[in-house]
């Protein structure tokens, strides 16, 4: 019987790659939300996003 136990190792390259991936995913999601809300055809969706911006104190107009 052969039992192989492999320890999970995290090296610096993996950490940097995952951090960069997190930044890219977050930025993409943020931009997608911003543009989807900004160019939304539905007035309700647009107004909701607009009200949310004011609710969190984000500069709007
Ligand atoms: Zn506004």
mmCIF file of C-alpha atoms and ligand atoms in Angstrom:
data_model
loop_
_atom_site.group_PDB
_atom_site.id
_atom_site.type_symbol
_atom_site.label_atom_id
_atom_site.label_comp_id
_atom_site.label_asym_id
_atom_site.label_seq_id
_atom_site.Cartn_x
_atom_site.Cartn_y
_atom_site.Cartn_z
ATOM 1 C CA UNK A 1 0.000 0.000 0.000
ATOM 2 C CA UNK A 2 1.400 3.375 -1.032
ATOM 3 C CA UNK A 3 0.147 6.506 0.693
ATOM 4 C CA UNK A 4 1.183 9.814 -0.804
ATOM 5 C CA UNK A 5 0.745 12.926 1.354
ATOM 6 C CA UNK A 6 1.475 16.209 -0.371
ATOM 7 C CA UNK A 7 1.577 19.422 1.610
ATOM 8 C CA UNK A 8 -0.072 22.441 0.041
ATOM 9 C CA UNK A 9 2.542 25.107 -0.507
ATOM 10 C CA UNK A 10 1.893 28.730 -1.330
ATOM 11 C CA UNK A 11 4.834 30.538 -2.797
ATOM 12 C CA UNK A 12 5.272 34.234 -3.516
ATOM 13 C CA UNK A 13 4.372 33.893 -7.198
ATOM 14 C CA UNK A 14 1.025 32.252 -6.387
ATOM 15 C CA UNK A 15 0.212 34.956 -3.856
ATOM 16 C CA UNK A 16 0.978 37.744 -6.307
ATOM 17 C CA UNK A 17 -0.971 36.050 -9.077
ATOM 18 C CA UNK A 18 -4.067 35.585 -6.933
ATOM 19 C CA UNK A 19 -3.853 39.158 -5.661
ATOM 20 C CA UNK A 20 -3.634 40.435 -9.218
ATOM 21 C CA UNK A 21 -6.526 38.178 -10.212
ATOM 22 C CA UNK A 22 -8.600 39.574 -7.342
ATOM 23 C CA UNK A 23 -7.885 43.126 -8.449
ATOM 24 C CA UNK A 24 -8.778 42.371 -12.066
ATOM 25 C CA UNK A 25 -12.003 40.558 -11.139
ATOM 26 C CA UNK A 26 -13.045 43.321 -8.743
ATOM 27 C CA UNK A 27 -12.264 46.092 -11.222
ATOM 28 C CA UNK A 28 -14.105 44.282 -14.004
ATOM 29 C CA UNK A 29 -17.142 43.710 -11.800
ATOM 30 C CA UNK A 30 -17.135 47.325 -10.678
ATOM 31 C CA UNK A 31 -16.843 48.648 -14.223
ATOM 32 C CA UNK A 32 -19.542 46.244 -15.416
ATOM 33 C CA UNK A 33 -21.906 47.409 -12.666
ATOM 34 C CA UNK A 34 -21.135 51.045 -13.405
ATOM 35 C CA UNK A 35 -21.686 50.763 -17.168
ATOM 36 C CA UNK A 36 -24.678 48.426 -16.874
ATOM 37 C CA UNK A 37 -26.362 50.909 -14.549
ATOM 38 C CA UNK A 38 -25.256 53.916 -16.564
ATOM 39 C CA UNK A 39 -26.456 52.634 -19.914
ATOM 40 C CA UNK A 40 -29.439 50.702 -18.634
ATOM 41 C CA UNK A 41 -32.528 51.037 -20.793
ATOM 42 C CA UNK A 42 -34.776 50.490 -17.832
ATOM 43 C CA UNK A 43 -35.445 53.782 -16.061
ATOM 44 C CA UNK A 44 -36.176 51.886 -12.857
ATOM 45 C CA UNK A 45 -32.767 50.185 -12.888
ATOM 46 C CA UNK A 46 -31.070 53.482 -13.635
ATOM 47 C CA UNK A 47 -32.952 55.295 -10.866
ATOM 48 C CA UNK A 48 -32.128 52.531 -8.407
ATOM 49 C CA UNK A 49 -28.436 52.781 -9.186
ATOM 50 C CA UNK A 50 -28.688 56.565 -8.972
ATOM 51 C CA UNK A 51 -30.384 56.446 -5.567
ATOM 52 C CA UNK A 52 -27.798 53.939 -4.354
ATOM 53 C CA UNK A 53 -25.033 56.311 -5.351
ATOM 54 C CA UNK A 54 -26.602 59.092 -3.299
ATOM 55 C CA UNK A 55 -27.263 56.737 -0.364
ATOM 56 C CA UNK A 56 -23.548 55.840 -0.047
ATOM 57 C CA UNK A 57 -22.492 59.453 -0.547
ATOM 58 C CA UNK A 58 -20.816 58.857 -3.900
ATOM 59 C CA UNK A 59 -20.329 62.137 -5.820
ATOM 60 C CA UNK A 60 -22.944 62.255 -8.547
ATOM 61 C CA UNK A 61 -24.157 65.668 -9.622
HETATM 62 ZN ZN1 LIG B 1 -27.524 62.024 -8.506
#
